[in-house]
Amino acid sequence: MGLHVTALRPDVLTLDLADGPARFHAIWLRDNARDDASRDVVNDQRLFDISELADEVVITSAEVVDGRLCVEFGPDGVVSTFEAEWLEAHRYDGLERGSPEAVPWLAADLDPCRLAWSRRDDPSARSAATAALVRDGLAIVHGLASGHEPTGPSIAEVAGIWGPIRETNYGEVFHVRAEAEPVNLAFTPRALNVHTDNPYRRPVPGIQLLHCLVASQAGGVTVLVDGFSAAETLRSEDRGAFDMLSGHRVPFRWRGDGFDLRNRAAVIEVDDRGVVLAVSYNNRSAAPFDMAYAEMSGFYEAYRSFANLLHRPEMEYRFTLSPGECLVFDNQRVLHGRAGESDPDRYLQGCYLDRDWVHGSIGNPTEGSTP
Ligand SMILES: [Fe+2]
């Protein structure tokens, strides 16, 4: 069935689209007019500001010509055509919008995507790894340097598959190994509870890389938990707890090395449509909670429920990162930790990337818009 105009008022147009009828406001269509005076033909960016339109924008005529919608607006007389596919993709009437990209997983379902370093320039291998980072929140790159005096591809080169390293006060590359006076418990052999890194930073690092150079003989098992999966489970099992965690921001703080880093983040961050955007969970850097007295005990109840969920065995994907392998993961989604004491010889390097280098590198590049 093709595109049809089924009702027309000066302020609202109703169309029959493939997914059913959809209404469009005159002001919305005018704001998104596709004519050459409204959009740049090269970069498709809008050429006018909303304040330049008349107070009352109306539709003076609308018809389908050659499968495309042709609309004339008043009072400025602009004529614009809209492709059926574009209208389908941007309809806002009668469709629930979710996040189609991330697919929550349980440990038993996860089969991490592996990218061989030697195939990094193969477009299909590379885009499969990027798609896995968006879908599962992680991928593994293998065939890299290993040992205490490594030769071969470094973590910086792995980061470069997607984009430049985001440097922090820990340096461009940080070193996860036992230190004499560690500024962070990560830099000791201790077991580490599952967590997201650096929730005390604003913005929080989006993508993290961990490259294993020397593995532990005993212990040092990596534990990964899909925070989105845990958040969705909490939403279905205890809606009140989910609302409590998504409705409050809590303080995170890290001090050391001449820095005092602070941020406030929701343990579960959702957008205005309820889609989970990020999880921030770190028992080491969570600062004293500061919500109102009347909310404190309820918040702790919700926080403990979520923590218990994160530690359910079916949530925990356990594996040992081998020398020469680099785990790449969404730091605002996939929690990581290590089970058991690792031996002091274990040596990993880590770094961060901004998430745009991964999440922005797929999709339709012609749909670019203004920052
Ligand atoms: Fe960490």
CSV table of C-alpha atoms and ligand atoms in Angstrom, one decimal:
chain,number,residue,atom,x,y,z
A,1,MET,CA,0.0,0.0,0.0
A,2,GLY,CA,1.4,3.4,-1.0
A,3,LEU,CA,1.4,6.7,0.7
A,4,HIS,CA,-2.0,8.4,1.1
A,5,VAL,CA,-3.3,11.6,2.5
A,6,THR,CA,-6.4,10.6,4.5
A,7,ALA,CA,-7.3,13.9,6.3
A,8,LEU,CA,-6.1,17.4,6.0
A,9,ARG,CA,-6.6,20.4,8.3
A,10,PRO,CA,-4.5,23.6,8.2
A,11,ASP,CA,-2.7,22.5,11.4
A,12,VAL,CA,-2.6,18.7,11.0
A,13,LEU,CA,-2.1,16.2,8.2
A,14,THR,CA,-3.0,12.5,8.5
A,15,LEU,CA,-1.2,10.0,6.3
A,16,ASP,CA,-1.6,6.3,5.8
A,17,LEU,CA,1.9,4.8,6.2
A,18,ALA,CA,3.1,1.2,6.1
A,19,ASP,CA,2.8,0.9,9.9
A,20,GLY,CA,-0.7,2.4,9.9
A,21,PRO,CA,-2.1,6.0,10.1
A,22,ALA,CA,0.0,8.8,11.5
A,23,ARG,CA,-0.7,12.5,12.1
A,24,PHE,CA,1.9,15.2,11.5
A,25,HIS,CA,1.6,18.8,12.7
A,26,ALA,CA,2.0,21.6,10.1
A,27,ILE,CA,4.7,23.2,12.3
A,28,TRP,CA,6.7,20.0,12.5
A,29,LEU,CA,6.5,19.4,8.7
A,30,ARG,CA,7.5,23.0,8.0
A,31,ASP,CA,10.4,22.8,10.5
A,32,ASN,CA,11.6,19.7,8.7
A,33,ALA,CA,10.9,21.0,5.1
A,34,ARG,CA,13.2,19.4,2.6
A,35,ASP,CA,13.3,22.2,0.0
A,36,ASP,CA,16.6,23.8,-1.0
A,37,ALA,CA,15.9,27.0,0.8
A,38,SER,CA,15.3,25.1,4.0
A,39,ARG,CA,18.1,22.5,4.0
A,40,ASP,CA,21.6,22.7,2.7
A,41,VAL,CA,21.9,20.3,-0.3
A,42,VAL,CA,25.4,19.2,0.6
A,43,ASN,CA,25.3,18.5,4.3
A,44,ASP,CA,21.5,18.4,4.9
A,45,GLN,CA,21.7,20.9,7.7
A,46,ARG,CA,18.8,23.2,8.5
A,47,LEU,CA,19.3,26.7,7.1
A,48,PHE,CA,16.8,28.6,9.2
A,49,ASP,CA,15.9,29.1,12.9
A,50,ILE,CA,12.5,28.3,14.3
A,51,SER,CA,12.1,32.0,15.3
A,52,GLU,CA,12.1,32.9,11.6
A,53,LEU,CA,8.8,31.1,10.9
A,54,ALA,CA,5.4,32.8,11.1
A,55,ASP,CA,3.5,32.4,14.4
A,56,GLU,CA,0.9,30.3,12.7
A,57,VAL,CA,2.2,27.9,10.2
A,58,VAL,CA,-0.5,26.2,8.1
A,59,ILE,CA,-0.7,23.6,5.4
A,60,THR,CA,-2.4,25.1,2.3
A,61,SER,CA,-2.3,21.9,0.2
A,62,ALA,CA,-1.0,18.4,0.4
A,63,GLU,CA,-1.0,15.6,-2.2
A,64,VAL,CA,1.0,12.5,-3.1
A,65,VAL,CA,2.9,12.9,-6.4
A,66,ASP,CA,4.9,9.9,-7.7
A,67,GLY,CA,4.8,8.2,-4.3
A,68,ARG,CA,6.1,11.3,-2.5
A,69,LEU,CA,4.2,13.8,-0.3
A,70,CYS,CA,4.2,17.3,-1.6
A,71,VAL,CA,3.1,20.0,0.9
A,72,GLU,CA,2.6,23.7,0.4
A,73,PHE,CA,2.8,25.8,3.5
A,74,GLY,CA,1.4,29.2,4.4
A,75,PRO,CA,1.9,31.9,5.0
A,76,ASP,CA,5.4,31.7,3.4
A,77,GLY,CA,4.4,29.7,0.4
A,78,VAL,CA,7.2,27.2,0.8
A,79,VAL,CA,6.7,23.9,-1.0
A,80,SER,CA,8.5,20.7,0.2
A,81,THR,CA,8.4,17.1,-0.8
A,82,PHE,CA,8.9,14.3,1.7
A,83,GLU,CA,9.9,10.7,0.8
A,84,ALA,CA,7.7,8.0,2.2
A,85,GLU,CA,10.7,6.3,3.8
A,86,TRP,CA,11.7,9.5,5.5
A,87,LEU,CA,8.1,9.9,6.9
A,88,GLU,CA,8.1,6.3,8.1
A,89,ALA,CA,11.4,6.7,9.8
A,90,HIS,CA,10.4,9.9,11.6
A,91,ARG,CA,6.8,9.3,12.4
A,92,TYR,CA,5.9,10.2,16.0
A,93,ASP,CA,2.2,9.4,16.2
A,94,GLY,CA,1.1,6.0,17.6
A,95,LEU,CA,4.5,4.2,17.8
A,96,GLU,CA,6.4,3.2,21.0
A,97,ARG,CA,10.0,4.2,20.5
A,98,GLY,CA,12.6,2.0,22.3
A,99,SER,CA,16.3,1.5,22.0
A,100,PRO,CA,16.6,-1.1,19.2
A,101,GLU,CA,20.4,-1.2,19.3
A,102,ALA,CA,21.3,-2.6,22.7
A,103,VAL,CA,20.2,-6.2,23.3
A,104,PRO,CA,20.4,-7.2,27.0
A,105,TRP,CA,22.0,-10.6,27.8
A,106,LEU,CA,22.4,-13.1,30.5
A,107,ALA,CA,25.7,-14.9,31.0
A,108,ALA,CA,24.5,-18.2,29.3
A,109,ASP,CA,23.5,-16.3,26.2
A,110,LEU,CA,26.7,-14.3,25.6
A,111,ASP,CA,29.1,-15.4,22.9
A,112,PRO,CA,31.5,-12.5,22.7
A,113,CYS,CA,32.5,-11.2,19.2
A,114,ARG,CA,36.2,-11.7,18.5
A,115,LEU,CA,38.2,-9.6,16.1
A,116,ALA,CA,41.6,-10.8,15.1
A,117,TRP,CA,44.1,-7.9,14.9
A,118,SER,CA,45.2,-9.1,11.5
A,119,ARG,CA,41.6,-8.5,10.2
A,120,ARG,CA,41.1,-5.0,11.7
A,121,ASP,CA,41.1,-3.4,8.3
A,122,ASP,CA,38.6,-5.8,6.8
A,123,PRO,CA,35.4,-3.7,6.7
A,124,SER,CA,33.1,-6.6,7.5
A,125,ALA,CA,35.2,-7.9,10.4
A,126,ARG,CA,35.6,-4.4,11.8
A,127,SER,CA,31.9,-3.5,11.5
A,128,ALA,CA,30.9,-6.8,13.1
A,129,ALA,CA,33.0,-5.9,16.1
A,130,THR,CA,31.5,-2.4,16.2
A,131,ALA,CA,28.0,-3.8,15.9
A,132,ALA,CA,28.7,-6.2,18.8
A,133,LEU,CA,29.9,-3.3,20.9
A,134,VAL,CA,26.6,-1.6,20.4
A,135,ARG,CA,24.4,-4.8,20.6
A,136,ASP,CA,26.2,-6.7,23.5
A,137,GLY,CA,28.3,-3.9,24.9
A,138,LEU,CA,31.6,-5.7,24.4
A,139,ALA,CA,34.0,-7.4,21.9
A,140,ILE,CA,37.4,-9.0,22.2
A,141,VAL,CA,40.4,-8.1,20.0
A,142,HIS,CA,43.1,-10.8,19.9
A,143,GLY,CA,46.5,-11.3,18.4
A,144,LEU,CA,48.1,-8.4,20.4
A,145,ALA,CA,51.3,-7.9,22.3
A,146,SER,CA,51.9,-9.9,25.5
A,147,GLY,CA,54.5,-10.3,28.2
A,148,HIS,CA,56.4,-8.0,30.6
A,149,GLU,CA,58.4,-6.5,27.7
A,150,PRO,CA,55.8,-6.7,25.0
A,151,THR,CA,56.3,-6.3,21.3
A,152,GLY,CA,53.4,-6.2,18.9
A,153,PRO,CA,50.2,-4.3,18.7
A,154,SER,CA,49.6,-2.1,21.8
A,155,ILE,CA,46.4,-1.0,23.5
A,156,ALA,CA,46.8,2.4,21.9
A,157,GLU,CA,46.7,0.8,18.4
A,158,VAL,CA,43.6,-1.2,19.4
A,159,ALA,CA,41.9,2.0,20.5
A,160,GLY,CA,42.9,3.5,17.2
A,161,ILE,CA,40.6,1.1,15.4
A,162,TRP,CA,37.8,3.3,16.6
A,163,GLY,CA,39.3,6.6,17.7
A,164,PRO,CA,41.7,8.6,19.9
A,165,ILE,CA,42.3,7.7,23.5
A,166,ARG,CA,40.5,9.8,26.1
A,167,GLU,CA,43.3,10.7,28.5
A,168,THR,CA,42.6,11.1,32.2
A,169,ASN,CA,44.7,11.8,35.3
A,170,TYR,CA,45.7,8.1,35.2
A,171,GLY,CA,47.4,8.9,31.9
A,172,GLU,CA,46.6,7.9,28.3
A,173,VAL,CA,47.1,4.3,29.3
A,174,PHE,CA,46.7,3.1,32.9
A,175,HIS,CA,48.5,0.0,34.3
A,176,VAL,CA,46.5,-2.6,36.3
A,177,ARG,CA,49.1,-4.4,38.4
A,178,ALA,CA,50.0,-4.6,42.0
A,179,GLU,CA,51.6,-1.3,43.2
A,180,ALA,CA,53.4,-0.4,46.4
A,181,GLU,CA,51.2,2.6,47.2
A,182,PRO,CA,48.1,2.2,45.0
A,183,VAL,CA,46.0,5.3,44.4
A,184,ASN,CA,43.1,3.0,43.6
A,185,LEU,CA,42.2,-0.5,44.8
A,186,ALA,CA,42.2,-1.6,41.1
A,187,PHE,CA,46.0,-1.4,41.3
A,188,THR,CA,46.3,-4.2,43.8
A,189,PRO,CA,45.9,-8.0,43.6
A,190,ARG,CA,42.6,-7.8,45.6
A,191,ALA,CA,39.4,-9.2,44.2
A,192,LEU,CA,37.3,-6.4,42.7
A,193,ASN,CA,33.5,-6.2,43.0
A,194,VAL,CA,31.8,-5.6,39.6
A,195,HIS,CA,31.7,-1.9,38.8
A,196,THR,CA,31.6,0.7,36.1
A,197,ASP,CA,34.8,2.8,35.9
A,198,ASN,CA,35.1,6.4,37.0
A,199,PRO,CA,31.5,7.4,37.7
A,200,TYR,CA,33.1,10.4,39.5
A,201,ARG,CA,34.1,11.9,36.2
A,202,ARG,CA,31.9,14.1,34.0
A,203,PRO,CA,31.4,12.9,31.4
A,204,VAL,CA,32.0,9.3,32.5
A,205,PRO,CA,34.3,7.4,30.1
A,206,GLY,CA,32.1,5.7,27.5
A,207,ILE,CA,34.2,2.8,26.2
A,208,GLN,CA,36.9,1.0,28.1
A,209,LEU,CA,39.7,-1.2,26.9
A,210,LEU,CA,41.6,-3.7,29.0
A,211,HIS,CA,44.6,-5.4,27.4
A,212,CYS,CA,46.0,-8.5,29.1
A,213,LEU,CA,49.8,-8.7,28.9
A,214,VAL,CA,50.5,-11.2,31.6
A,215,ALA,CA,47.8,-13.4,33.0
A,216,SER,CA,47.4,-14.7,36.6
A,217,GLN,CA,48.3,-18.3,37.3
A,218,ALA,CA,45.7,-18.4,40.0
A,219,GLY,CA,42.6,-16.3,40.3
A,220,GLY,CA,42.2,-13.1,38.3
A,221,VAL,CA,39.1,-14.3,36.6
A,222,THR,CA,37.2,-11.5,34.8
A,223,VAL,CA,33.5,-11.1,35.7
A,224,LEU,CA,31.2,-9.2,33.4
A,225,VAL,CA,27.6,-8.3,34.1
A,226,ASP,CA,25.2,-6.6,31.7
A,227,GLY,CA,23.9,-3.6,33.7
A,228,PHE,CA,21.1,-3.1,31.1
A,229,SER,CA,19.9,-6.6,31.6
A,230,ALA,CA,20.0,-6.2,35.4
A,231,ALA,CA,18.1,-2.8,35.1
A,232,GLU,CA,15.4,-4.4,32.9
A,233,THR,CA,15.1,-7.3,35.4
A,234,LEU,CA,14.7,-4.8,38.2
A,235,ARG,CA,12.1,-2.9,36.3
A,236,SER,CA,10.0,-6.0,35.7
A,237,GLU,CA,10.5,-7.4,39.3
A,238,ASP,CA,10.3,-4.3,41.4
A,239,ARG,CA,9.1,-1.2,39.5
A,240,GLY,CA,9.3,1.0,42.7
A,241,ALA,CA,13.0,0.2,43.2
A,242,PHE,CA,13.7,0.9,39.5
A,243,ASP,CA,12.0,4.3,39.8
A,244,MET,CA,13.9,5.1,43.0
A,245,LEU,CA,17.3,4.4,41.4
A,246,SER,CA,16.4,6.2,38.1
A,247,GLY,CA,14.8,9.1,39.9
A,248,HIS,CA,17.8,10.1,42.1
A,249,ARG,CA,21.3,11.1,41.4
A,250,VAL,CA,23.9,10.0,43.9
A,251,PRO,CA,27.4,11.5,44.5
A,252,PHE,CA,30.6,9.7,43.4
A,253,ARG,CA,34.0,11.0,44.4
A,254,TRP,CA,37.7,10.1,43.9
A,255,ARG,CA,40.6,11.9,45.5
A,256,GLY,CA,44.3,11.4,44.9
A,257,ASP,CA,47.3,12.6,42.9
A,258,GLY,CA,46.3,16.3,43.3
A,259,PHE,CA,42.7,15.7,42.0
A,260,ASP,CA,39.3,15.8,43.6
A,261,LEU,CA,36.9,14.4,41.1
A,262,ARG,CA,33.2,14.5,41.7
A,263,ASN,CA,30.0,13.7,39.7
A,264,ARG,CA,26.4,13.0,40.5
A,265,ALA,CA,24.8,10.2,38.5
A,266,ALA,CA,21.7,8.0,38.7
A,267,VAL,CA,22.6,4.4,39.4
A,268,ILE,CA,20.2,3.7,36.5
A,269,GLU,CA,19.9,6.5,34.0
A,270,VAL,CA,16.8,6.6,31.8
A,271,ASP,CA,15.8,9.0,29.1
A,272,ASP,CA,12.4,10.8,29.0
A,273,ARG,CA,10.8,7.7,27.3
A,274,GLY,CA,12.1,5.3,30.0
A,275,VAL,CA,14.9,3.8,27.8
A,276,VAL,CA,17.9,2.8,30.0
A,277,LEU,CA,20.9,4.9,28.9
A,278,ALA,CA,23.5,4.1,31.4
A,279,VAL,CA,24.3,2.4,34.7
A,280,SER,CA,26.7,3.8,37.3
A,281,TYR,CA,27.7,1.4,40.0
A,282,ASN,CA,30.9,1.5,42.0
A,283,ASN,CA,31.1,0.5,45.7
A,284,ARG,CA,34.6,2.0,46.0
A,285,SER,CA,33.8,5.5,44.8
A,286,ALA,CA,30.2,5.9,45.8
A,287,ALA,CA,30.2,9.0,48.2
A,288,PRO,CA,27.8,9.3,51.2
A,289,PHE,CA,24.3,9.4,49.7
A,290,ASP,CA,22.5,12.7,50.3
A,291,MET,CA,18.9,12.4,49.4
A,292,ALA,CA,16.2,13.7,51.9
A,293,TYR,CA,15.9,11.9,55.2
A,294,ALA,CA,12.4,10.6,54.3
A,295,GLU,CA,13.8,8.9,51.2
A,296,MET,CA,17.0,7.4,52.5
A,297,SER,CA,15.8,4.0,53.8
A,298,GLY,CA,13.7,3.5,50.7
A,299,PHE,CA,16.7,4.3,48.5
A,300,TYR,CA,18.9,1.8,50.4
A,301,GLU,CA,16.3,-0.9,49.9
A,302,ALA,CA,16.2,-0.2,46.1
A,303,TYR,CA,20.0,0.0,46.0
A,304,ARG,CA,20.4,-3.3,47.8
A,305,SER,CA,17.9,-5.0,45.5
A,306,PHE,CA,19.8,-3.9,42.4
A,307,ALA,CA,23.2,-4.9,44.0
A,308,ASN,CA,21.8,-8.4,44.8
A,309,LEU,CA,20.6,-8.6,41.2
A,310,LEU,CA,24.0,-7.7,39.8
A,311,HIS,CA,25.5,-10.6,41.9
A,312,ARG,CA,23.1,-13.3,40.7
A,313,PRO,CA,25.1,-16.1,39.2
A,314,GLU,CA,23.1,-16.1,36.0
A,315,MET,CA,24.1,-12.5,35.4
A,316,GLU,CA,27.9,-13.2,35.8
A,317,TYR,CA,29.8,-14.0,32.6
A,318,ARG,CA,33.2,-15.4,33.9
A,319,PHE,CA,36.2,-15.9,31.7
A,320,THR,CA,40.0,-15.4,31.8
A,321,LEU,CA,41.4,-12.8,29.5
A,322,SER,CA,44.5,-14.4,27.9
A,323,PRO,CA,47.8,-12.6,27.2
A,324,GLY,CA,47.5,-10.8,23.8
A,325,GLU,CA,43.7,-10.3,24.2
A,326,CYS,CA,42.0,-6.9,24.7
A,327,LEU,CA,38.5,-6.6,26.1
A,328,VAL,CA,36.6,-3.6,24.6
A,329,PHE,CA,33.4,-2.7,26.4
A,330,ASP,CA,30.7,-0.1,27.1
A,331,ASN,CA,31.7,1.3,30.5
A,332,GLN,CA,28.3,2.8,31.1
A,333,ARG,CA,26.6,-0.6,30.5
A,334,VAL,CA,28.8,-3.6,31.2
A,335,LEU,CA,30.1,-3.9,34.8
A,336,HIS,CA,33.5,-5.6,35.2
A,337,GLY,CA,35.3,-7.1,38.2
A,338,ARG,CA,37.8,-9.8,39.1
A,339,ALA,CA,37.0,-12.8,41.2
A,340,GLY,CA,39.6,-13.9,43.7
A,341,GLU,CA,43.1,-12.6,44.4
A,342,SER,CA,45.2,-12.4,41.3
A,343,ASP,CA,48.9,-13.2,41.6
A,344,PRO,CA,51.1,-10.0,41.8
A,345,ASP,CA,52.6,-10.8,38.4
A,346,ARG,CA,49.3,-10.2,36.5
A,347,TYR,CA,49.6,-7.1,34.3
A,348,LEU,CA,46.8,-5.4,32.3
A,349,GLN,CA,46.8,-2.1,30.5
A,350,GLY,CA,43.7,0.0,30.2
A,351,CYS,CA,42.4,3.1,28.4
A,352,TYR,CA,39.2,4.9,27.5
A,353,LEU,CA,37.5,6.2,24.4
A,354,ASP,CA,34.5,8.5,24.0
A,355,ARG,CA,31.5,6.5,23.1
A,356,ASP,CA,30.8,8.5,19.9
A,357,TRP,CA,33.8,6.8,18.2
A,358,VAL,CA,31.9,3.5,18.5
A,359,HIS,CA,28.2,4.3,18.7
A,360,GLY,CA,28.4,7.1,16.1
A,361,SER,CA,30.4,5.1,13.6
A,362,ILE,CA,27.4,3.0,12.4
A,363,GLY,CA,24.0,4.1,11.0
A,364,ASN,CA,23.4,6.5,8.3
A,365,PRO,CA,26.2,9.1,7.8
A,366,THR,CA,23.9,11.2,5.5
A,367,GLU,CA,21.6,11.8,8.5
A,368,GLY,CA,24.2,14.0,10.2
A,369,SER,CA,22.9,17.1,12.0
A,370,THR,CA,24.2,20.0,13.9
A,371,PRO,CA,26.1,19.5,17.2
B,1,FE,FE,37.6,-1.0,36.6
